[in-house]
mmCIF file of C-alpha atoms in Angstrom:
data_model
loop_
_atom_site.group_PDB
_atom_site.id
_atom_site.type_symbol
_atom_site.label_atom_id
_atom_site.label_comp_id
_atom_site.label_asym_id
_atom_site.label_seq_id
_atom_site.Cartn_x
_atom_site.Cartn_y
_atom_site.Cartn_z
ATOM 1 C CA UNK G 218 20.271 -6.740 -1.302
ATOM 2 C CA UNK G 219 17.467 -7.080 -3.238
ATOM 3 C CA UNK G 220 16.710 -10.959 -4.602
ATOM 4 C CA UNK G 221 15.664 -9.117 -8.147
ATOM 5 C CA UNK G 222 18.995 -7.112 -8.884
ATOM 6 C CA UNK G 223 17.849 -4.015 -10.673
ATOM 7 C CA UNK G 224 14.565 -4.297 -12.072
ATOM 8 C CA UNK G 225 13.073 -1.047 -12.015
ATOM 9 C CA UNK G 226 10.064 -0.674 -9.666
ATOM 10 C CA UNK G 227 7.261 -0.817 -11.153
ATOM 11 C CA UNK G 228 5.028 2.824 -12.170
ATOM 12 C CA UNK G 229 1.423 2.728 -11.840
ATOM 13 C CA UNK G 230 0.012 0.450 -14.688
ATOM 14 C CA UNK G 231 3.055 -2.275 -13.505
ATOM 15 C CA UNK G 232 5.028 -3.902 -16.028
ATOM 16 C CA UNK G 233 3.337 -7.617 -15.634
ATOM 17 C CA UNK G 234 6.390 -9.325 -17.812
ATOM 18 C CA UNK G 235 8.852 -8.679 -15.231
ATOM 19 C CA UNK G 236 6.303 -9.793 -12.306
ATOM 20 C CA UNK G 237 6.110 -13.158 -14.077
ATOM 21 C CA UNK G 238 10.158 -13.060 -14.074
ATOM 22 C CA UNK G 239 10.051 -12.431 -9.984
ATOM 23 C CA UNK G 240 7.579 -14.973 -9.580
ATOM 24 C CA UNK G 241 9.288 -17.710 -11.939
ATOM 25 C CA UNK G 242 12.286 -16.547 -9.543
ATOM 26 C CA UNK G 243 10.873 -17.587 -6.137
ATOM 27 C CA UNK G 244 9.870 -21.263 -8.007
ATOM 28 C CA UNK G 245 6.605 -20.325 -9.340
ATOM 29 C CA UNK G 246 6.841 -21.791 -12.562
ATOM 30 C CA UNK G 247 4.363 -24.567 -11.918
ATOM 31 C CA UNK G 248 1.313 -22.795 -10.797
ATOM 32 C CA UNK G 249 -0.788 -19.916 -11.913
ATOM 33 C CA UNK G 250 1.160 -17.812 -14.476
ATOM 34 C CA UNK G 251 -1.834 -16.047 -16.408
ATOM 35 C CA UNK G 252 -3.061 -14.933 -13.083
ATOM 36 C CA UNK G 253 0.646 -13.519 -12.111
ATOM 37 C CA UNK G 254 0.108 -10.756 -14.759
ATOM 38 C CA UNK G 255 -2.771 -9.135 -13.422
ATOM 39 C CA UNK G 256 -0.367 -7.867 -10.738
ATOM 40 C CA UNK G 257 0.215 -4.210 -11.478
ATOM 41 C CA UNK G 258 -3.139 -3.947 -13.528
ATOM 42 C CA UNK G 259 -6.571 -3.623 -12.957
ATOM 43 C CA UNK G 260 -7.858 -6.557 -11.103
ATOM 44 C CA UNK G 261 -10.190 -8.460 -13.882
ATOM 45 C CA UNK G 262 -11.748 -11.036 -11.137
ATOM 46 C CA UNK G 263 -11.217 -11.802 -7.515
ATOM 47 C CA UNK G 264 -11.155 -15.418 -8.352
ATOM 48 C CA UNK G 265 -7.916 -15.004 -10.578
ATOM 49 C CA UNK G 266 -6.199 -13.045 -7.776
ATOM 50 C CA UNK G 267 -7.182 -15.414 -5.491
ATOM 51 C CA UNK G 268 -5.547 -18.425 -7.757
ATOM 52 C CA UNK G 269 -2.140 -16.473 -7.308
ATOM 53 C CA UNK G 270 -2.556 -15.306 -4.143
ATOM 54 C CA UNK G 271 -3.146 -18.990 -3.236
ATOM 55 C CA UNK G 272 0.201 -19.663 -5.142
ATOM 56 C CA UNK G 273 1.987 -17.883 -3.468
ATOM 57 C CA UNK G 274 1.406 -19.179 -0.021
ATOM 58 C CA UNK G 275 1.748 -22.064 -1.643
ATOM 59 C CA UNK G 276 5.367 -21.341 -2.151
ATOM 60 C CA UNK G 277 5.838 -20.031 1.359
ATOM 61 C CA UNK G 278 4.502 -23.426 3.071
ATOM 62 C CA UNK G 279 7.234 -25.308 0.484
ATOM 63 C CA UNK G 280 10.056 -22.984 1.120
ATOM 64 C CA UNK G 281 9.691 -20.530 3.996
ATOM 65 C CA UNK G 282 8.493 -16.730 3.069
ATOM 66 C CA UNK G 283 10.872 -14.168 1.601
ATOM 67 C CA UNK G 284 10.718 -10.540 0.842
ATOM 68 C CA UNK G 285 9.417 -10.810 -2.358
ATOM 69 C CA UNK G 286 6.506 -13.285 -1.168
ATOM 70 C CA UNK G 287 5.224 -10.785 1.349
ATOM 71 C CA UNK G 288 5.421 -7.895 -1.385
ATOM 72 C CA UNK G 289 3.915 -10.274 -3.595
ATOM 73 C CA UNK G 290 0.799 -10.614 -0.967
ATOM 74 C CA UNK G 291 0.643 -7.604 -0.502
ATOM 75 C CA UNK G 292 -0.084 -6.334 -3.791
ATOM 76 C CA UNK G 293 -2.497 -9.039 -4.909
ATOM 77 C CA UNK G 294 -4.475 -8.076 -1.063
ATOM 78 C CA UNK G 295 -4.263 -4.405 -2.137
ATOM 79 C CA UNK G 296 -6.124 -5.489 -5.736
ATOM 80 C CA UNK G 297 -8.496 -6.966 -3.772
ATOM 81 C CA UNK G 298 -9.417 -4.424 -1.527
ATOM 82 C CA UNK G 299 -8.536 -5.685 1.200
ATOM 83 C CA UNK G 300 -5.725 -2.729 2.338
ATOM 84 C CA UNK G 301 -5.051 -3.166 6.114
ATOM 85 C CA UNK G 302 -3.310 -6.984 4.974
ATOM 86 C CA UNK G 303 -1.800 -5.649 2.052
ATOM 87 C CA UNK G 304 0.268 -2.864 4.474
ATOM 88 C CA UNK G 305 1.018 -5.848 6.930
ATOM 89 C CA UNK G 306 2.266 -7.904 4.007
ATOM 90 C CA UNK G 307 4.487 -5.109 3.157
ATOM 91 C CA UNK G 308 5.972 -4.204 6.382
ATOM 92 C CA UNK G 309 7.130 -8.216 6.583
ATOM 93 C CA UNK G 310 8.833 -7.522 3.095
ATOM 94 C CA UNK G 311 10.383 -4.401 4.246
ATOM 95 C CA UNK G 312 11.545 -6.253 6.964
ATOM 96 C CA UNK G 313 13.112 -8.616 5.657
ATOM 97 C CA UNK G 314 15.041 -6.847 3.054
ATOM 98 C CA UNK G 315 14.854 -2.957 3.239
ATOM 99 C CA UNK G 316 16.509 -2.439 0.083
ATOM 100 C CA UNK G 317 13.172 -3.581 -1.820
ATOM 101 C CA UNK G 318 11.999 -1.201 -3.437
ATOM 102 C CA UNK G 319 8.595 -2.498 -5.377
ATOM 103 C CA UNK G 320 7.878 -3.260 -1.288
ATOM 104 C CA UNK G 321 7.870 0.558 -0.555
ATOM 105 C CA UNK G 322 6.152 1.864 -3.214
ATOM 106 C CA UNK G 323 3.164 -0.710 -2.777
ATOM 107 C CA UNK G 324 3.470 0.187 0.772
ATOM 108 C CA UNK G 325 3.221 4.025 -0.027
ATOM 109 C CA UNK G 326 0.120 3.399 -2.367
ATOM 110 C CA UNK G 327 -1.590 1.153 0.295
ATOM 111 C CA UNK G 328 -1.053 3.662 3.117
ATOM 112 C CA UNK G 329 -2.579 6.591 0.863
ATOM 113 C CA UNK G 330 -5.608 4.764 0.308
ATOM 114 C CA UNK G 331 -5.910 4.326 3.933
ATOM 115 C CA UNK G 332 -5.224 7.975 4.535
ATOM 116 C CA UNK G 333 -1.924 7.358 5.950
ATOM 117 C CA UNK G 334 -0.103 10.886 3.922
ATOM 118 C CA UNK G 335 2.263 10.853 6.577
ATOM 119 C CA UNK G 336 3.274 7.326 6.089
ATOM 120 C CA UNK G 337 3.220 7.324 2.595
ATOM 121 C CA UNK G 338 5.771 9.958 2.904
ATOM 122 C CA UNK G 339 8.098 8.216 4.711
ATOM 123 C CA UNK G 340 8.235 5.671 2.188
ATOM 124 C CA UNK G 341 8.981 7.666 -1.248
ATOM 125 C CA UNK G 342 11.736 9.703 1.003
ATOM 126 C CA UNK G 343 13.097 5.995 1.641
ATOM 127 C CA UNK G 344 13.037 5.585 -2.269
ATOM 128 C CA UNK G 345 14.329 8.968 -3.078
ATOM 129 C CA UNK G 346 17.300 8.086 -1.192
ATOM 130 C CA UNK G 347 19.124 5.592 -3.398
ATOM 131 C CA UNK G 348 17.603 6.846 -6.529
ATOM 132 C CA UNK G 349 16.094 9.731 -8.523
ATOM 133 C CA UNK G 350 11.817 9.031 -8.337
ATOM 134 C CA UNK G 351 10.140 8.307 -10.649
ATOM 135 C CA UNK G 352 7.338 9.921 -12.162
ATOM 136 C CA UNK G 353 4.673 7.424 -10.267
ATOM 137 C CA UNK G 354 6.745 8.155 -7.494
ATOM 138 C CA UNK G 355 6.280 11.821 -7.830
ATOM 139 C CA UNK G 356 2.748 11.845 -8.511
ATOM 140 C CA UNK G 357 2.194 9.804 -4.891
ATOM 141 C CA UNK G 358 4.173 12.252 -3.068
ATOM 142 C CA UNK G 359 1.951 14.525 -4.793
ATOM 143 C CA UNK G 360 -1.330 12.720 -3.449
ATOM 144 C CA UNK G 361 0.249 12.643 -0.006
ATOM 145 C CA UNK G 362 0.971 16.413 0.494
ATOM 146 C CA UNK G 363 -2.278 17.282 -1.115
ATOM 147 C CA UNK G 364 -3.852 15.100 1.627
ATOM 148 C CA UNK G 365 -1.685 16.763 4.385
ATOM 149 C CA UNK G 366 -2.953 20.417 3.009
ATOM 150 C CA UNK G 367 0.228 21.254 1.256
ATOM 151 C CA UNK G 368 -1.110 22.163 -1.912
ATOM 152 C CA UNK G 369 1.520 24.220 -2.680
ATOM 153 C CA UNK G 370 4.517 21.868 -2.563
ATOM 154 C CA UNK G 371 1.854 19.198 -4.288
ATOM 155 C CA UNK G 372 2.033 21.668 -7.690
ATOM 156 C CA UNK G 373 5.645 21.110 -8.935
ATOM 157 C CA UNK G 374 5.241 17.329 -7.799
ATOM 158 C CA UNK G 375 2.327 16.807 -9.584
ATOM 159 C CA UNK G 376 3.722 18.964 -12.898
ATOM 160 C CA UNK G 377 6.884 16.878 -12.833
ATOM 161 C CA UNK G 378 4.860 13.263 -13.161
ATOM 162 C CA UNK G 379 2.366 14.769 -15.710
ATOM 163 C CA UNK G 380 5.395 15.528 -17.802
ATOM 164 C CA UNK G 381 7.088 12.069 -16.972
ATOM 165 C CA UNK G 382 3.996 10.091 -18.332
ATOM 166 C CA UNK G 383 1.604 9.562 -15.971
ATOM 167 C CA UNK G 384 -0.634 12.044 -17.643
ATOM 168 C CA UNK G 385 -4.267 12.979 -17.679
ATOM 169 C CA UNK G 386 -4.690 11.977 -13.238
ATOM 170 C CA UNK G 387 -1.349 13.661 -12.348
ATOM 171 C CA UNK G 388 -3.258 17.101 -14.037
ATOM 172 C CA UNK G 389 -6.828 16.094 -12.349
ATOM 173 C CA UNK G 390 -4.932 16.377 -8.822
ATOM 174 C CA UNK G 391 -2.885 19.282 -9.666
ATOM 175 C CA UNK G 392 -6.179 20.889 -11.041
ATOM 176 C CA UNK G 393 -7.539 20.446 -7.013
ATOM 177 C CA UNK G 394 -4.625 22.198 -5.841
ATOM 178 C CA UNK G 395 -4.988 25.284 -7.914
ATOM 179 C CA UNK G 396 -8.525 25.260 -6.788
ATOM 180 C CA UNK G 397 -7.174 24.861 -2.899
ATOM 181 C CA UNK G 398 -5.612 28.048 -3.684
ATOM 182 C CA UNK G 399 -8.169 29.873 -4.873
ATOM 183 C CA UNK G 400 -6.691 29.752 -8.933
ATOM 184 C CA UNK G 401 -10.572 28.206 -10.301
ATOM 185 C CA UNK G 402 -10.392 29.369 -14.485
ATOM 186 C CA UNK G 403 -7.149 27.624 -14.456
ATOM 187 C CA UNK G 404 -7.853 24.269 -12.169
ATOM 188 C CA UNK G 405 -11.053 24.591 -14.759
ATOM 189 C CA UNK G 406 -8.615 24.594 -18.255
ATOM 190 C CA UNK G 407 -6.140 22.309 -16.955
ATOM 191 C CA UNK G 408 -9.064 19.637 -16.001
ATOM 192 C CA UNK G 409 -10.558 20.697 -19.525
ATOM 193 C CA UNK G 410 -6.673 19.972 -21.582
ATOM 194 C CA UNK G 411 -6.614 16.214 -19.286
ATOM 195 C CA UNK G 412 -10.047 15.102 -20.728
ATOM 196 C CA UNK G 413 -7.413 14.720 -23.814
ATOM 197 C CA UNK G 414 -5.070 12.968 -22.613
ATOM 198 C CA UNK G 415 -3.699 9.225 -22.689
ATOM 199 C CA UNK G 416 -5.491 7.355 -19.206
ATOM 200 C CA UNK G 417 -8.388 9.980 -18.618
ATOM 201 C CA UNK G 418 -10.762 7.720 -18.931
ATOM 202 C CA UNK G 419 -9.869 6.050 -15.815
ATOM 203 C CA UNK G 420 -10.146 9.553 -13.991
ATOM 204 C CA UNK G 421 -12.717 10.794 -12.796
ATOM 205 C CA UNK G 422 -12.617 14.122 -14.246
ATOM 206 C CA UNK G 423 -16.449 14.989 -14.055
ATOM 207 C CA UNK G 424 -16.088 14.672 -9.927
ATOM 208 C CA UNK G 425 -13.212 16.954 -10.024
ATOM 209 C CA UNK G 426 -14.638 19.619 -11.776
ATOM 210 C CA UNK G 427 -17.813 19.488 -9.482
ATOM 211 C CA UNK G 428 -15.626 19.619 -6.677
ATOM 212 C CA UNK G 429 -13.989 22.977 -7.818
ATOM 213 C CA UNK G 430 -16.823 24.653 -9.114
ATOM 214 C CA UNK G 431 -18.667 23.656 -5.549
ATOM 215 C CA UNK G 432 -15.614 25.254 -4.042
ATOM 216 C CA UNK G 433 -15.702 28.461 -6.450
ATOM 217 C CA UNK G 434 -19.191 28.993 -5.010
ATOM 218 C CA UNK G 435 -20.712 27.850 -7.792
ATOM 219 C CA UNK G 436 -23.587 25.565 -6.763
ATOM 220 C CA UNK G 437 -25.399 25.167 -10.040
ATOM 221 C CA UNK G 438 -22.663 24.976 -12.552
ATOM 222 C CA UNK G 439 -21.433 22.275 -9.602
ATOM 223 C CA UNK G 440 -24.381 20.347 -9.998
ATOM 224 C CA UNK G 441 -24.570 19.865 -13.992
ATOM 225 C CA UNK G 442 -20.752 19.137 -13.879
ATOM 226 C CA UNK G 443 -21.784 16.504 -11.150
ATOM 227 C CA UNK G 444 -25.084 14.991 -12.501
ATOM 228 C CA UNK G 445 -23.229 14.518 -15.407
ATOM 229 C CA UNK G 446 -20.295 12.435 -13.991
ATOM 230 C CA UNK G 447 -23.222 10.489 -12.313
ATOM 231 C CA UNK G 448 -24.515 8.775 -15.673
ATOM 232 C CA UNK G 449 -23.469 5.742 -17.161
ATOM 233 C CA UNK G 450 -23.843 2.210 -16.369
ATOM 234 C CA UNK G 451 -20.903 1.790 -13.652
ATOM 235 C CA UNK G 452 -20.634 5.785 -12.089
ATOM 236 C CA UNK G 453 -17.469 7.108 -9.705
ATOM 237 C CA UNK G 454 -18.790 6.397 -6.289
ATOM 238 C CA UNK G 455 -18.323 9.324 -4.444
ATOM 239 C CA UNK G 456 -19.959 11.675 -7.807
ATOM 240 C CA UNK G 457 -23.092 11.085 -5.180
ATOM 241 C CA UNK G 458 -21.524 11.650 -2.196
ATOM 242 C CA UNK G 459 -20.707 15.359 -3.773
ATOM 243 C CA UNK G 460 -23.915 15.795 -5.103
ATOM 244 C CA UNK G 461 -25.568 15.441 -1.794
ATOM 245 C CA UNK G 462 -23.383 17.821 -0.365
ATOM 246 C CA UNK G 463 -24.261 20.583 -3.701
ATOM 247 C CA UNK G 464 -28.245 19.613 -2.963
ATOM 248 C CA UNK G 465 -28.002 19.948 0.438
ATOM 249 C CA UNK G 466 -26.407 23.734 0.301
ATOM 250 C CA UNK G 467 -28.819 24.553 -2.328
ATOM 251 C CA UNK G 468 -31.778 23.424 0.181
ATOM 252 C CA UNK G 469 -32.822 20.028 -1.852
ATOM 253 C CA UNK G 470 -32.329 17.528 1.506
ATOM 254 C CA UNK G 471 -34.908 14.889 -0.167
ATOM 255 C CA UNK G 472 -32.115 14.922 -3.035
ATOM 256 C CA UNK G 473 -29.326 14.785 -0.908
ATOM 257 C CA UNK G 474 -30.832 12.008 0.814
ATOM 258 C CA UNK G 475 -31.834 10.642 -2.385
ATOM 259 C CA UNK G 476 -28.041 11.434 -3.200
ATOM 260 C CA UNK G 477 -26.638 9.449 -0.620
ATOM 261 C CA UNK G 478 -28.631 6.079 -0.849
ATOM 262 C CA UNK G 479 -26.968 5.338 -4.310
ATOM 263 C CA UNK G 480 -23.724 6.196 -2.787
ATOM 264 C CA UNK G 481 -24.572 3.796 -0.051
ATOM 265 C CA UNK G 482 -25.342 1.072 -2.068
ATOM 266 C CA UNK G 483 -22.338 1.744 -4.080
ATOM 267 C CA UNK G 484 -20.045 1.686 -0.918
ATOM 268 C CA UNK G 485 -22.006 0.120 1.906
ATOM 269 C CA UNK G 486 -18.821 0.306 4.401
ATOM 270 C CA UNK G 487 -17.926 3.849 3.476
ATOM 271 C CA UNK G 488 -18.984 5.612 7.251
ATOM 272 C CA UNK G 489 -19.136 9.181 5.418
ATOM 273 C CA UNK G 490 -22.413 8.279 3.799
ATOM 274 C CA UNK G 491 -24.260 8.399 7.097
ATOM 275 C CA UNK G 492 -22.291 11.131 8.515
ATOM 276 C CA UNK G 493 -23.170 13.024 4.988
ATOM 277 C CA UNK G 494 -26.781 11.807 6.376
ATOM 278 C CA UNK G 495 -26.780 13.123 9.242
ATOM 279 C CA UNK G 496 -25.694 16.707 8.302
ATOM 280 C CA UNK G 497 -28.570 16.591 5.873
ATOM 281 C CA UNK G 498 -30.626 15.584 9.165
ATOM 282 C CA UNK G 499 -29.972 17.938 11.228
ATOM 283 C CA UNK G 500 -30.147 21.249 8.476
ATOM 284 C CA UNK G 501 -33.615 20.424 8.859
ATOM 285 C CA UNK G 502 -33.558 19.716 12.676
ATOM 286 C CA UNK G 503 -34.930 16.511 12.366
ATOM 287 C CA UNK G 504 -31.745 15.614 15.430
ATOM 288 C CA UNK G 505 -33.268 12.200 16.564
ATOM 289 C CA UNK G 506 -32.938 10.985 12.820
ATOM 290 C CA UNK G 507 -29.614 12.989 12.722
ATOM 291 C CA UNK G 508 -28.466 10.825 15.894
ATOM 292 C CA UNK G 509 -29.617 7.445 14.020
ATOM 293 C CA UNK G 510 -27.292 8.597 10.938
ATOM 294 C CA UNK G 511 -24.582 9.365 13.022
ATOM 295 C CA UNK G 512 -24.318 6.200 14.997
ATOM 296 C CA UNK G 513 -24.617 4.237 12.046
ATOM 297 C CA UNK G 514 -21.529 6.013 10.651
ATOM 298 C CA UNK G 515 -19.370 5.655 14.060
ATOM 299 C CA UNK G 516 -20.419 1.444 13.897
ATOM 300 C CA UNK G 517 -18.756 1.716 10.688
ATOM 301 C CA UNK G 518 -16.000 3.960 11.899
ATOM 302 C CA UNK G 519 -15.545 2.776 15.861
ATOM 303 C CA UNK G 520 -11.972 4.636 15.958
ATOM 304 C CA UNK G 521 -12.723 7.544 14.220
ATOM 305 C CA UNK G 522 -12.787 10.730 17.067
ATOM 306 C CA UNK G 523 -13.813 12.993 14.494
ATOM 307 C CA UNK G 524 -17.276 11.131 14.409
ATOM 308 C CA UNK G 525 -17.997 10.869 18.118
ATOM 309 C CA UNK G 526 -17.146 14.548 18.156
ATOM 310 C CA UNK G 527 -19.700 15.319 15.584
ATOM 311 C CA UNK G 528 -21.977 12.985 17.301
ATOM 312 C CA UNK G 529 -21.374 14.640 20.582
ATOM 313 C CA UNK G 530 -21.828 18.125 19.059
ATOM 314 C CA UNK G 531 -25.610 16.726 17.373
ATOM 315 C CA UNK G 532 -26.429 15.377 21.191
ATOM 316 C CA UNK G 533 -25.706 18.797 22.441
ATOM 317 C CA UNK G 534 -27.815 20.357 20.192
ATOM 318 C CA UNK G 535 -30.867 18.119 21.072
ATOM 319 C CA UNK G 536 -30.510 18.977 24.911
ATOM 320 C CA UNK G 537 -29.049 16.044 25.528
ATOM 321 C CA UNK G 538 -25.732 17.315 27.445
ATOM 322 C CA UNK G 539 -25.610 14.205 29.739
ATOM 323 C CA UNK G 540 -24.878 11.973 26.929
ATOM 324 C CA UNK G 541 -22.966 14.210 25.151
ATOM 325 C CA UNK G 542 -20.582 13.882 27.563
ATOM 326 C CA UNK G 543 -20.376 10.353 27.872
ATOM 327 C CA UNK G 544 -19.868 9.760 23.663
ATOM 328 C CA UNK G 545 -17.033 12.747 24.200
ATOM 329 C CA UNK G 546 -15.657 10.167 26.311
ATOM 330 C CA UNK G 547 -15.277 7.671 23.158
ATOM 331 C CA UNK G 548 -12.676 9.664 22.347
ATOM 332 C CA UNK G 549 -9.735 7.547 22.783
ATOM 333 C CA UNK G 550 -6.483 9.533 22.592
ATOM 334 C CA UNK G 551 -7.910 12.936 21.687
ATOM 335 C CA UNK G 552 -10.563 13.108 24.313
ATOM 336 C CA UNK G 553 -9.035 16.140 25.265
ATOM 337 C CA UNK G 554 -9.644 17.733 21.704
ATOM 338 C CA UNK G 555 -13.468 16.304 21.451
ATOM 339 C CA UNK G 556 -14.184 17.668 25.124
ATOM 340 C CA UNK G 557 -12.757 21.013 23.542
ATOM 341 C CA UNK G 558 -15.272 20.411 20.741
ATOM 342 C CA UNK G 559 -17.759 20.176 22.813
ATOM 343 C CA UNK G 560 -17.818 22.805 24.728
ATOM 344 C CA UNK G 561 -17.499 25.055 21.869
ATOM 345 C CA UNK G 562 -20.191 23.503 20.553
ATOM 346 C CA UNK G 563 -22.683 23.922 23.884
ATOM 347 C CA UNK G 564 -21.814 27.687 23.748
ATOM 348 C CA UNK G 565 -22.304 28.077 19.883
ATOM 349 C CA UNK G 566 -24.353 25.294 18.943
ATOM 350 C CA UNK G 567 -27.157 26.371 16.605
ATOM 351 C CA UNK G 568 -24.713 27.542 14.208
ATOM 352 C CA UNK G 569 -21.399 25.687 14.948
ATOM 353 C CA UNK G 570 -22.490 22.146 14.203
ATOM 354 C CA UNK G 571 -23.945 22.228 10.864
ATOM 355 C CA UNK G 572 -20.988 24.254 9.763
ATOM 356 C CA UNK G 573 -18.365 21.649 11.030
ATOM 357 C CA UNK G 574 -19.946 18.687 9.943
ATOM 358 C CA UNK G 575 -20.250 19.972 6.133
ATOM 359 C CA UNK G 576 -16.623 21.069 6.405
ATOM 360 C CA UNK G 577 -15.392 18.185 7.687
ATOM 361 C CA UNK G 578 -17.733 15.311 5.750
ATOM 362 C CA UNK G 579 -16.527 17.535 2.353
ATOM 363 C CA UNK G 580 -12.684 17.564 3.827
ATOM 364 C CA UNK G 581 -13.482 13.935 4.074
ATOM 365 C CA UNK G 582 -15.068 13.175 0.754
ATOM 366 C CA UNK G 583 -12.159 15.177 -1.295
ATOM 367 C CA UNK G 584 -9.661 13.116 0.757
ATOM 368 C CA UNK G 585 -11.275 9.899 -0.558
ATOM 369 C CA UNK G 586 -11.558 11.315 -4.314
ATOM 370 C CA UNK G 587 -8.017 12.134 -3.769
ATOM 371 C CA UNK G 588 -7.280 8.441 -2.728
ATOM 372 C CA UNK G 589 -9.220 6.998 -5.467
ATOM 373 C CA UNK G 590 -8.187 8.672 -8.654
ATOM 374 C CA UNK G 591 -4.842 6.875 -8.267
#
């Protein structure tokens, strides 16, 4: 059983008093305390979540790890960004004591934000099990079957943690499902009634409208919705990464690219900014700059197929079959699915390979907004 009896996970914001409690539990009553209640929150400084993450190995060299230790890890690594050793952290915990629950839901958020749907999955079914979920847990499952293309099991998901309190981003995600099928004036009101509500201010609402008028087919109203999000002093990321996208279907590539250096320098590891890059590239048929773009975003990206497809498809159009072939062969696993790829694109390729890198950098991008907004 569980070392914390029944504390009720913790939903979205976190409930820092009862942290402190869990920590004071596992003999952490000496060190760090004001840093124990950022757990849960917004991080307000690496430095403090260093200081407890620091106290807590502290505790593990004194007394061995435990469950709550590694869960405890976990969560300050995911505040700090740093996702793949948060998930690692919480697969020890759920190791060592499956019945702990704060370990799973962590785990589910971490895995989402690492576009693991699937896994994320697996986790809230483990919590639905021994208990009815709560409405953080329903708004996650909502996320994950969004990001799987299940929009329409995402709806009553999403409806059911809006009513349970987590408000205005439960409505901003349900809004992108009515949009994914094809129901824009009321994705459009339901975004407009969130803008109202408690927490909207940590949503990006101005990205999500620009996403669903952009998917309504309206470019223009798109863009305002979008150039708007993208003022202020500390702007959503990715408001630039759909902006270049709108610019570059309305012709303006100087604007995309324009577009995509500020989201660069607002995510320099995020690999869709080049691939974004490259699409612009190549609309223009400027392919050797395309090709630079591209292999910037797969050094970024190594393991992700989808990019050495694209890349592979860009090659082909340039006349360069030869090496087509050999980046096909980067494939890993799905070689067999980028070879397809590839020959569909040699036998369509003046049309094919704009069209399937802006669908798949925007599949991409919406994925990420998706991630973020929770």
């Amino acid at each position: 059983m569980s070392q914390t009896g029944n504390i009720p996970a913790l939903q979205g914001d976190g409930r820092p008093s009862a942290l402190i409690k869990k920590l004071q539990a596992l003999g952490l009553r000496g060190y760090s305390m004001d840093a124990c209640a950022l757990l849960g929150g917004p991080p307000r400084g690496a430095q403090r979540l260093d200081a407890a993450l620091a106290d807590i190995e502290r505790l593990e060299s004194e007394g061995g790890p435990t469950a709550w230790s590694h869960a405890l890890k976990g969560r300050l690594l995911f505040l700090l960004r740093r996702t793949g050793l948060a998930c690692a952290e919480f697969d020890l915990a759920v190791g060592l004591d499956a019945s702990l629950l704060e370990a799973r839901i962590w785990r589910a958020q971490s895995r989402l934000a690492l576009r693991d749907a699937a896994g994320a999955l697996a986790d809230l079914d483990a919590l639905a099990a021994v208990r009815r979920p709560s409405g953080w847990e329903d708004y996650l499952r909502g996320l994950s079957l969004m990001i799987l293309g299940r929009a329409r099991e995402a709806i009553p998901r999403l409806r059911a943690a809006a009513r349970r309190g987590v408000g205005a981003r439960a409505d901003a995600i349900r809004a992108l499902a009515l949009a994914e099928q094809g129901r824009f004036p009321p994705a459009l009101n339901l975004l407009a009634a969130a803008k109202g509500k408690p927490g909207s201010e940590g949503v990006p609402l101005g990205a999500f409208e620009g996403m669903i008028l952009r998917q309504s087919g309206d470019l223009e109203g798109s863009l305002r919705a979008l150039i708007r999000a993208g003022r202020g002093p500390r702007p959503y990321p990715w408001v630039f990464s759909h902006r270049a996208d709108v610019h570059n279907r309305m012709g303006f590539y100087q604007q995309a690219l324009v577009d995509l250096k500020r989201f660069h320098a607002l995510l320099p590891r995020e690999s869709s900014a080049f691939a974004q890059a490259a699409n612009v590239l190549y609309d223009q048929a400027y392919y050797d700059e395309a090709l630079k773009a591209m292999k910037a975003a797969v050094a970024l990206a190594p393991g992700d197929a989808d990019l050495q497809a694209r890349r592979a498809q860009i090659l082909v159009s340039a006349g360069r079959v030869a090496e087509a072939v050999r980046v096909a062969g980067c494939g890993g696993g799905r070689n067999g699915i980028v070879v397809i790829v590839l020959l569909v694109a040699i036998a369509v390729a003046a049309i094919a390979v704009a069209a399937v890198i802006a669908v798949a950098v925007a599949a991409i991008a919406v994925v990420a907004v998706i991630v973020a907004a929770f």
